[in-house]
XYZ file of C-alpha atoms in Angstrom:
558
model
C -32.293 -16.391 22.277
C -32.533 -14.587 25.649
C -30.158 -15.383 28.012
C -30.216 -14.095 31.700
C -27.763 -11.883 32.857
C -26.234 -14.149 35.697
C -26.127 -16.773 33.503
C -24.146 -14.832 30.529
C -22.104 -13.865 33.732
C -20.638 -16.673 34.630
C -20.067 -17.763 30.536
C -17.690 -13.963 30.272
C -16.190 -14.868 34.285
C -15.231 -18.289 33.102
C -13.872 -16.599 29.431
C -12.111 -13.786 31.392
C -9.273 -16.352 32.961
C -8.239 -17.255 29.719
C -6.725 -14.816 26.826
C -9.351 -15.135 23.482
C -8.758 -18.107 21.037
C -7.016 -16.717 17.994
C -9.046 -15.037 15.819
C -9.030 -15.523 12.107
C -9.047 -12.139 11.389
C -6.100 -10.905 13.414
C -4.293 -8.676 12.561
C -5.873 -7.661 10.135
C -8.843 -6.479 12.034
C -7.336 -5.807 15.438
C -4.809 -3.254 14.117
C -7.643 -1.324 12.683
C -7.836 1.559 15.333
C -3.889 1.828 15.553
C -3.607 1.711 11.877
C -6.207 4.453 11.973
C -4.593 6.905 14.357
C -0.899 6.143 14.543
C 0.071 9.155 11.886
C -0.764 11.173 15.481
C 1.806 12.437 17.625
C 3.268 10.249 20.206
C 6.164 9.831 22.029
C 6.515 6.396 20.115
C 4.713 4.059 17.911
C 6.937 0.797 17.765
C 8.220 -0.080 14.236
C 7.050 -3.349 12.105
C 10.437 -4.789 12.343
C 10.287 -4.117 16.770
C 6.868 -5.061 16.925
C 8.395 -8.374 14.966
C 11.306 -9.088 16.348
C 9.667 -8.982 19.903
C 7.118 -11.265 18.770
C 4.345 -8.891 19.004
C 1.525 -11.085 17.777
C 2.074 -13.821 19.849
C 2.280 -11.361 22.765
C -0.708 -9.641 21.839
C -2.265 -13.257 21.942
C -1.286 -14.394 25.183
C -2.621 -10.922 26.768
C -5.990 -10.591 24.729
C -8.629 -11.329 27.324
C -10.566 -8.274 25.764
C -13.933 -9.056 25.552
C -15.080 -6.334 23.170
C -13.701 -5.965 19.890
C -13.586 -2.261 20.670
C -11.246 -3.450 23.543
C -9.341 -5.880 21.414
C -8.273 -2.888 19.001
C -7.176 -0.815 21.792
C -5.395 -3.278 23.388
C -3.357 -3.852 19.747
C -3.089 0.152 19.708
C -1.736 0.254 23.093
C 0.939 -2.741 23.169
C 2.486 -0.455 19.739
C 2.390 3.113 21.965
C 4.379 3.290 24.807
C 4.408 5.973 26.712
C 6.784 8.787 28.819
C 4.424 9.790 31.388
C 3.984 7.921 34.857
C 0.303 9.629 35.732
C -1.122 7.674 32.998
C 0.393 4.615 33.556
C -0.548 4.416 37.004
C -4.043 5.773 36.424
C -4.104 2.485 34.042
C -2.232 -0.207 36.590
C -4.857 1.024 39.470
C -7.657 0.142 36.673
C -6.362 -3.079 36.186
C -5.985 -3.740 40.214
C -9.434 -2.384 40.823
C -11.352 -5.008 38.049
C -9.055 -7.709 39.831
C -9.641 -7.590 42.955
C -13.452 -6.292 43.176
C -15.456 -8.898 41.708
C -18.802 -6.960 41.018
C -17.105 -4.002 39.560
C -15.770 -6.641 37.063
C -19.061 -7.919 36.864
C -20.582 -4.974 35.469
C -17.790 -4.393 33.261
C -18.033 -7.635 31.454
C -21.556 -7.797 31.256
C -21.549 -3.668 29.874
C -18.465 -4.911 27.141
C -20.238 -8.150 26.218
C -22.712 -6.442 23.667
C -19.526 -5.611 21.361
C -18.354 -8.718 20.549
C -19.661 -9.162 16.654
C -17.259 -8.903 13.998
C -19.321 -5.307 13.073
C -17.887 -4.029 15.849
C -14.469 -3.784 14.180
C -15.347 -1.218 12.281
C -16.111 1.246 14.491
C -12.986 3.029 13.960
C -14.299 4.099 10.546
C -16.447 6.855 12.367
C -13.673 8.494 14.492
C -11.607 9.938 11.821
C -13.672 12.787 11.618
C -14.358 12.414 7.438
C -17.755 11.870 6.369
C -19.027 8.944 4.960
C -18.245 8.049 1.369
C -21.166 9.916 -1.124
C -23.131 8.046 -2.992
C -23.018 9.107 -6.728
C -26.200 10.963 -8.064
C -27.661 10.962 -4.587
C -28.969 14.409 -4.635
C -31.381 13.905 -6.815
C -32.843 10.836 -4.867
C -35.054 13.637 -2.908
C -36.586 14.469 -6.224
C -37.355 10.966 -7.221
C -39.000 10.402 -3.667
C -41.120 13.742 -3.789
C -41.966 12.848 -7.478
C -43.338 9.838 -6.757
C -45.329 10.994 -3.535
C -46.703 14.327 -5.701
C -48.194 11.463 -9.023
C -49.719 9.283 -5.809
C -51.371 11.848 -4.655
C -52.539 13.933 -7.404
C -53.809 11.251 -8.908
C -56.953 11.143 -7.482
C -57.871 14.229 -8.732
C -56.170 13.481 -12.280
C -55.775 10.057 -13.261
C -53.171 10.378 -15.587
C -50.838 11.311 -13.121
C -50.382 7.408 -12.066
C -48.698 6.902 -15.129
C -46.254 8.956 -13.766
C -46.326 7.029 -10.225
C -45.063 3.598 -12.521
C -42.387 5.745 -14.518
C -41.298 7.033 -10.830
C -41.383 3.748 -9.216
C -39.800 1.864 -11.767
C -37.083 4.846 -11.827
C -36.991 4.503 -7.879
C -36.559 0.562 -8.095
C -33.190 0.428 -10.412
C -32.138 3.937 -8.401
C -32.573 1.939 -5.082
C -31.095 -1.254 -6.308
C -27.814 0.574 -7.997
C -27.229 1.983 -4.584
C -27.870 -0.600 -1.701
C -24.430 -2.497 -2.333
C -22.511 0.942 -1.565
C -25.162 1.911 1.286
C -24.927 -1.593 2.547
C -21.151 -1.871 2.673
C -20.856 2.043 3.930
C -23.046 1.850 6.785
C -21.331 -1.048 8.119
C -19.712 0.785 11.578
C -23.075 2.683 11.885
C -24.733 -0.420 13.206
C -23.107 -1.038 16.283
C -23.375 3.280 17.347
C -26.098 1.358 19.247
C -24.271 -1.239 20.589
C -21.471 1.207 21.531
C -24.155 3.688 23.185
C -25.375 1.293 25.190
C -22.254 -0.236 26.348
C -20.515 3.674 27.571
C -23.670 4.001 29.654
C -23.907 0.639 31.450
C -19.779 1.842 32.125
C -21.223 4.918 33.326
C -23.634 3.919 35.623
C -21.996 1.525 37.353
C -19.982 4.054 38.856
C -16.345 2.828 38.269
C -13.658 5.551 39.707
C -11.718 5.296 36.560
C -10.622 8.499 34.746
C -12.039 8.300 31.446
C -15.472 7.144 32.206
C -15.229 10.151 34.192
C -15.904 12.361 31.417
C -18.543 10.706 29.498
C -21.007 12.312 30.249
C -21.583 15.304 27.801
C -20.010 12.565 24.590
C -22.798 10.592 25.499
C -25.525 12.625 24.978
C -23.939 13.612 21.482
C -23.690 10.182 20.737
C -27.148 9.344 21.608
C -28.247 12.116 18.959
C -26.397 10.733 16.205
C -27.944 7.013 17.292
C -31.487 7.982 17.118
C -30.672 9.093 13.222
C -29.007 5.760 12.370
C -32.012 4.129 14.221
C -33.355 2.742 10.662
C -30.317 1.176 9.636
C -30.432 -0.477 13.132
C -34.473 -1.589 12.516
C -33.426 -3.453 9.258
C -30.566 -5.318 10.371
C -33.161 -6.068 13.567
C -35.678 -6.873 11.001
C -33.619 -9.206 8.783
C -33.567 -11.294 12.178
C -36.349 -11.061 14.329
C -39.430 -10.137 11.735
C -41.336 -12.714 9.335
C -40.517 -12.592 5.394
C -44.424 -10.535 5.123
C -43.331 -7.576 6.906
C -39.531 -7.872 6.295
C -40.979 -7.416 1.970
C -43.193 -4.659 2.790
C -40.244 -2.907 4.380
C -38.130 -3.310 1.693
C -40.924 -2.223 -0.733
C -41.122 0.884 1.137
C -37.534 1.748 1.472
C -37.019 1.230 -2.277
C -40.173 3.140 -3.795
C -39.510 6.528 -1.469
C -35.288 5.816 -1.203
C -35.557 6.069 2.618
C -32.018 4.244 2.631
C -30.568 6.769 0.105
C -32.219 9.999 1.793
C -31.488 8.650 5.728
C -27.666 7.667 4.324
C -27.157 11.022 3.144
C -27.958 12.699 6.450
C -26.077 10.479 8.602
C -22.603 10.890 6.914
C -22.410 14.442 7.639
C -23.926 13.890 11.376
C -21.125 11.190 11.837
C -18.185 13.616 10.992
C -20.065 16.474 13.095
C -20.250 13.581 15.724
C -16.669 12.293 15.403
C -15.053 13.490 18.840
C -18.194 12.111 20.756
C -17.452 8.760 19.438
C -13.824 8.612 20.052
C -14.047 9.863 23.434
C -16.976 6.590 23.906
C -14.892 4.623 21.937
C -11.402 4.925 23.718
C -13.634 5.150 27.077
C -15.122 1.287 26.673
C -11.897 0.140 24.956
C -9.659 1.342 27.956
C -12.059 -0.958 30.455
C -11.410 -3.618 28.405
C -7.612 -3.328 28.270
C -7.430 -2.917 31.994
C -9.317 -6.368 32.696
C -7.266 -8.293 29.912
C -4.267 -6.793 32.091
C -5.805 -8.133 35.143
C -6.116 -11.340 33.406
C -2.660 -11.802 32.609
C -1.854 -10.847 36.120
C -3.547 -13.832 36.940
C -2.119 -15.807 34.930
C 1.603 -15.212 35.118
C 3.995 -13.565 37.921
C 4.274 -9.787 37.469
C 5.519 -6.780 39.179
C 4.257 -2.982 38.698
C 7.390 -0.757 37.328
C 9.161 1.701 38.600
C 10.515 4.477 36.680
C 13.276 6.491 37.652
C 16.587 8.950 36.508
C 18.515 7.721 33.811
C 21.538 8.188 35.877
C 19.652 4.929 37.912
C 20.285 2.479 35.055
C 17.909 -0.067 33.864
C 17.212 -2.979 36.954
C 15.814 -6.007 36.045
C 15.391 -9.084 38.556
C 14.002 -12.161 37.688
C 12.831 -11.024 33.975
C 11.606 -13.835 32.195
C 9.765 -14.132 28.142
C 5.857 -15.036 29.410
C 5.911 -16.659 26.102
C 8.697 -19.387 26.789
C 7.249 -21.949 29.100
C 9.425 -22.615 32.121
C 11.326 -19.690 31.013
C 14.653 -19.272 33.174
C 14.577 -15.838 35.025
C 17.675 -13.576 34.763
C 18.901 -10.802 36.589
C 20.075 -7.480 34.559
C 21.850 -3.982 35.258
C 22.217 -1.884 32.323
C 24.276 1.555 34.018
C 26.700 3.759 32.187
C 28.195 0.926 29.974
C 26.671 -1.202 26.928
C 26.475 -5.284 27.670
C 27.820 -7.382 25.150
C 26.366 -11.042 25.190
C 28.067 -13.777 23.975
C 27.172 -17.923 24.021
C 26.735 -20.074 21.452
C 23.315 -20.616 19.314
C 20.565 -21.769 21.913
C 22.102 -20.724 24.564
C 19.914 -17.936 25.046
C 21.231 -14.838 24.206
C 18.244 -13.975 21.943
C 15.054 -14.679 24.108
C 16.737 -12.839 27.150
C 17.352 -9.639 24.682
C 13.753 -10.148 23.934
C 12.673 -10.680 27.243
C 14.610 -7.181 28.013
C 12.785 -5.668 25.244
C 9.401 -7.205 26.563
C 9.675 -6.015 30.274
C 10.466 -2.540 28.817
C 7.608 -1.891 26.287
C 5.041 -3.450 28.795
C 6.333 -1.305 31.546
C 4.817 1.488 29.698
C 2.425 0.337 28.001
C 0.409 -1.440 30.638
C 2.327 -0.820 33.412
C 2.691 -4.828 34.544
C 6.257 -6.745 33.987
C 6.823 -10.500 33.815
C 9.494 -10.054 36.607
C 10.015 -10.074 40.389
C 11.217 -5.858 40.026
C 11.655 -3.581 36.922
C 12.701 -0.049 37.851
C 14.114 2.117 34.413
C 14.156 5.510 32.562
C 11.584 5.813 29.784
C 12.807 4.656 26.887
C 12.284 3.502 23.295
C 12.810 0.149 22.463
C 14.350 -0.542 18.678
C 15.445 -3.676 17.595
C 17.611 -5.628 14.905
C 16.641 -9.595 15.978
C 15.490 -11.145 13.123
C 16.298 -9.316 9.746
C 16.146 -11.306 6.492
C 17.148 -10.478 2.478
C 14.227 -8.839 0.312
C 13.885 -10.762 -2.789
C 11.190 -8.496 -4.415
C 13.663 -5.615 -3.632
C 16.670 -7.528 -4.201
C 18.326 -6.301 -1.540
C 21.267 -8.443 -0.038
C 21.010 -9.620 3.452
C 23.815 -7.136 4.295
C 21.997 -4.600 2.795
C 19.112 -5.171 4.568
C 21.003 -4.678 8.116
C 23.283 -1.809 6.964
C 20.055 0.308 6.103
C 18.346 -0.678 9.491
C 21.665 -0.055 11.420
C 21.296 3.626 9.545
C 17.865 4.077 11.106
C 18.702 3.569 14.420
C 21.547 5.335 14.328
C 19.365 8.101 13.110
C 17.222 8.001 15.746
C 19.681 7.823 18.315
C 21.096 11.031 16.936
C 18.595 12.766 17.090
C 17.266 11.698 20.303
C 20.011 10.544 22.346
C 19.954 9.302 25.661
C 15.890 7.456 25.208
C 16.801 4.447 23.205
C 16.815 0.459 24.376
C 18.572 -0.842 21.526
C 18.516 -4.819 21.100
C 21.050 -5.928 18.350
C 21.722 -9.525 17.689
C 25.006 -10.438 15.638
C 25.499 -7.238 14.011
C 27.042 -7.354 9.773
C 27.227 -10.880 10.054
C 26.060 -10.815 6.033
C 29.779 -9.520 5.449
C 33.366 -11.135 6.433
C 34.897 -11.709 9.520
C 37.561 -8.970 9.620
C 35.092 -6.060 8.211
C 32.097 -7.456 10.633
C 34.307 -6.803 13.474
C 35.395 -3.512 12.289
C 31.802 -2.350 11.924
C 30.622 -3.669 14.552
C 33.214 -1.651 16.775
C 32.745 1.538 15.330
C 28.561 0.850 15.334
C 28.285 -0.003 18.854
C 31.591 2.423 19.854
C 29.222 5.532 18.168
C 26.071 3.992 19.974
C 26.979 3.494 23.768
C 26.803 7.282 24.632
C 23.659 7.725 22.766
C 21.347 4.827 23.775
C 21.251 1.863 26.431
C 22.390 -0.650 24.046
C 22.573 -4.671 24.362
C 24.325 -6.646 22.142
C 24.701 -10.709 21.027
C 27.608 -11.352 18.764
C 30.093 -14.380 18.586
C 32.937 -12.291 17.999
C 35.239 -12.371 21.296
C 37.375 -9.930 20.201
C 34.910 -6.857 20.373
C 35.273 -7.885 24.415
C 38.973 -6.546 24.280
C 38.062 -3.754 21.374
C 35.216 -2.305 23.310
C 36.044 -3.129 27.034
C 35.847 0.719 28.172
C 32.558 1.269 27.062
C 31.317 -2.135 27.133
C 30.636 -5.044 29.701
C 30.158 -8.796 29.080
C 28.123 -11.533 30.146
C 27.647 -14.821 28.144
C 25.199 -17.653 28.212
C 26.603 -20.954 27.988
C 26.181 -24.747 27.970
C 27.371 -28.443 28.709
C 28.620 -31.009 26.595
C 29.076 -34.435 27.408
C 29.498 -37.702 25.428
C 26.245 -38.322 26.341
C 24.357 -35.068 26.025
C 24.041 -31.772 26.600
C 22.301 -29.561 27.914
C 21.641 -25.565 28.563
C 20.994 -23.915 32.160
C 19.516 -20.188 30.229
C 21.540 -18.702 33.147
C 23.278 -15.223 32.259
C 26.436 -14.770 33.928
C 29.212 -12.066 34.396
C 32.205 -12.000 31.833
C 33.289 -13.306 28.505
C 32.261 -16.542 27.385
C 35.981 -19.038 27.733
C 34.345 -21.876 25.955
C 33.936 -23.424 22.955
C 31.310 -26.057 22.300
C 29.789 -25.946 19.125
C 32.569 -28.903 17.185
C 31.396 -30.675 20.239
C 27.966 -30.838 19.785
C 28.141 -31.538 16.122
C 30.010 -34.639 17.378
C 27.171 -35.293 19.988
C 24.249 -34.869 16.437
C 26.551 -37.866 15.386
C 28.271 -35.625 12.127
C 31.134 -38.347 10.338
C 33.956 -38.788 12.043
C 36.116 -37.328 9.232
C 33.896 -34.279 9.655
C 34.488 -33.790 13.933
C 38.200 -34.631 13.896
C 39.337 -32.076 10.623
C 37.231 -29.153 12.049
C 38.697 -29.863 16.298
C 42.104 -30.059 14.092
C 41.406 -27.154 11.900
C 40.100 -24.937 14.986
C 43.369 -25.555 17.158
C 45.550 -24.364 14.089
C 43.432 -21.574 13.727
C 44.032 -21.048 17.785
C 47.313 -21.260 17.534
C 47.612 -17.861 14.885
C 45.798 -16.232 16.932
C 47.706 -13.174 19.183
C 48.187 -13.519 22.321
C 46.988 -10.363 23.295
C 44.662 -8.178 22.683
C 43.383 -7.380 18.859
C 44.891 -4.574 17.053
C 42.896 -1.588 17.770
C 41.943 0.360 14.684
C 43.438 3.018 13.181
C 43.017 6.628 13.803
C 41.878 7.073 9.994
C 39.355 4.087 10.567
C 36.912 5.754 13.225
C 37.875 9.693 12.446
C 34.534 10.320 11.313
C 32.992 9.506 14.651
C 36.403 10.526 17.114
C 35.193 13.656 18.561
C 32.349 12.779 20.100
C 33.187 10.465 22.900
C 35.538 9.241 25.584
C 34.803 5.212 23.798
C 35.621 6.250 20.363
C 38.666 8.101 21.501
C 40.017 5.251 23.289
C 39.349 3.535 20.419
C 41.589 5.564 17.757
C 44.000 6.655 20.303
């Protein structure tokens, strides 16, 4: 049904202030472009177990305001690829500014994007890898069948007999066409929104938008519209199927399947579409990078944000007023991350864990789409790893432990081999082992780290305060307990954490008596044991594999 174009305006307008309602098919579908180029150099692609412990999804969720889904899968693609370079970045945050604040440039953006919004339009990215099509078996001899069958038509009205042959060829044609329309069906699947995706880079270019990569779309279009006009027949049935009556709709078919138009046209196109490949990248990224700058301008709508600021890593990482845009009413904190590692301590729900997160959120979108849920963000580029939320593998069987010694290995890894560009996010670090060998690791871990990344780390162990206090400064999180409630101001403050809480607030869920009294007695014991000072450092022989590399881990086994 025809809808007018100010009409259909106002529907995407009213759509834009809002991110998209969850879609069935995400991820599945919306990671379909990254999934399809991330094997390309980058200066990162974030890791499953990042992109999960940050909450990724969800994140992608409350930003998707993509119309398109060629925008949708960029947007996915560009959340999971931050980059090192501030041209680009600011290129993109101008983009995002521009559809913002100039209503009919917006206009003509949404209206251009809005013919890309079937599910077809997913696969898309099938056509950019630069492979041809899938071949159909036995389809080189489908020109023979169709010639065959044209030569007995027409010769037999000078012999006769020859129409015998027409039935044997038609009938031959028939289970031919038939044996090949699931595969031809299922393979031509991106080529019917080309079209769509045509259409949609030159309504971009026309109206004239001073952004960089509709700059150059010029010369991709007109390859594109080449390749379109050969796919034009797959286009005319899907058009048919829709808009013709059943009469001509079966005389189409008839045709198709007697001369194996599908099977003849198929086989031309899926060499064009590798020849074609670049062309429909360059379209494809083109649309798809309007659509990621207005769901940016969206969220900046929506929530607080600043624009980043990237400086020397000598400057430190500053960030005021961060909050998680996925917490409602989330508490804003201040941060500076210069020279030394922070250690975080506080009990659970304090929220030691959503402010590492909200760390690791203002850092991947600052370079990724250049806007941060903050008041100011100003840091190096950096990679963001993480070790949040790991859990045991029961179809590997590996242990819990297990599970975080062989992700502590990878970052480590990566920090050694490129040291000085890694946020690292670590939350209670070997707590699948026992208290004394925990602490031990988790001295020489974050002792070996500190020099080689910007590193941030939750634990409940007070003592690494004392172990690692050259190379490490704490803050804590904390909360109040009284016989009538308690409650949690999300506030970070400076030092180590002097409280303890948590026999209190089983008290407070209403635990037995019994329960509250033995642990407060048990736990003032235990106090009692305790040194006065400072925890034995280790040993030379416990960190000599790692003592000649810094001024920490010297301290540390002096």
């Amino acid at each position: 049904m025809w809808t007018s174009s100010r009409t259909r305006l106002r529907r995407l307008e009213a759509a834009w202030h809002q991110p998209a309602a969850p879609s069935p098919h995400f991820p599945l579908l919306a990671r379909r472009y990254y999934d399809a180029v991330q094997h390309e150099p980058a200066y990162h692609r974030l890791p499953d177990q990042t992109w999960a412990d940050l909450n990724g999804d969800l994140l992608f969720g409350l930003l998707d305001a993509t119309v398109s889904r060629v925008g949708q899968q960029c947007l996915y693609h560009r959340l999971r690829s931050p980059l090192a370079d501030e041209t680009p970045l600011h290129e993109f945050e101008a983009a995002a500014t521009l559809l913002a604040q100039q209503p009919g440039a917006r206009g003509h953006a949404l209206l251009a994007l809005d013919q890309l919004t079937a599910q077809e339009a997913y696969y898309l990215t099938d056509l950019i890898s630069g492979q041809p099509l899938p071949v159909l078996p036995g389809a080189r001899f489908a020109p023979l069948l169709a010639l065959g069958l044209v030569a007995t038509v027409l010769g037999g009205f000078w012999l006769p007999v020859l129409w015998f042959g027409t039935m044997a060829f038609a009938l031959t044609n028939g289970v031919f066409h038939f044996w090949q329309h699931a595969r031809i069906k299922r393979n031509v699947r991106p080529l019917l929104h080309l079209g769509r995706l045509h259409r949609a880079g030159q309504a971009l270019q026309r109206a004239a938008l001073p952004l960089r990569p509709l700059q150059r779309l010029a010369a991709p279009l007109a390859r594109l519209g080449a390749l379109v006009r050969q796919v034009a027949f797959f286009q005319v049935e899907a058009d048919l199927q829709s808009d013709i009556a059943a009469a001509a709709l079966y005389l189409f078919d008839l045709l198709k399947m007697l001369l194996l138009l599908d099977v003849l046209l198929y086989a031309r196109c899926r060499v064009a579409v590798q020849q074609h490949a670049p062309a429909i990248r360059t379209v494809f990224e083109a649309v798809g990078y309007v659509d990621c700058a207005l769901a940016v301008a969206s969220f900046r709508q929506r929530h607080a944000t600043c624009v980043p600021h990237f400086g020397p890593a000598a400057a430190g990482i500053q960030l005021q007023a961060g909050y998680h845009p996925l917490v409602p009413g989330c508490v804003p904190n201040d941060l500076t991350l210069a020279g030394q590692g922070v250690l975080l301590t506080g009990s659970n729900m304090a929220g030691k864990t959503t402010f590492m997160r909200t760390l690791g959120v203002n850092a991947l979108l600052a370079q990724t789409i250049a806007t941060c849920p903050a008041t100011a963000y100003r840091a190096p580029f950096c990679r963001v790893l993480t070790s949040l939320s790991l859990a045991d593998s029961l179809p590997t069987g590996k242990s819990y432990y297990l599970v975080e010694a062989e992700t502590m290995r990878q970052l480590l890894l990566a920090c050694e081999a490129a040291p000085g560009s890694y946020l690292l996010l670590l939350d209670e670090l070997f707590k699948g082992t026992n208290t004394q060998e925990r602490i031990a690791a988790n001295t020489a871990v974050l002792a070996y780290l500190q020099p080689r990344s910007w590193v941030v780390a939750a634990t409940h162990d007070g003592e690494l305060g004392a172990l690692l206090q050259s190379c490490y400064v704490e803050y804590h999180f904390c909360e109040t307990v009284t016989a009538e409630d308690w409650y949690f101001d999300y506030r970070l403050k400076a030092g180590p954490l002097t409280t303890r809480n948590a026999i209190r607030l089983l008290a407070r869920l209403h635990y037995p008596a019994q329960v509250v009294a033995t642990a407060q007695a048990l736990s003032a014991t235990l106090a009692t044991r305790a040194q006065p000072s400072s925890p034995q450092l280790p040993t030379p022989g416990a960190l000599s594999s790692v003592a000649d590399s810094t001024s920490c881990e010297k301290e540390l086994v002096g």
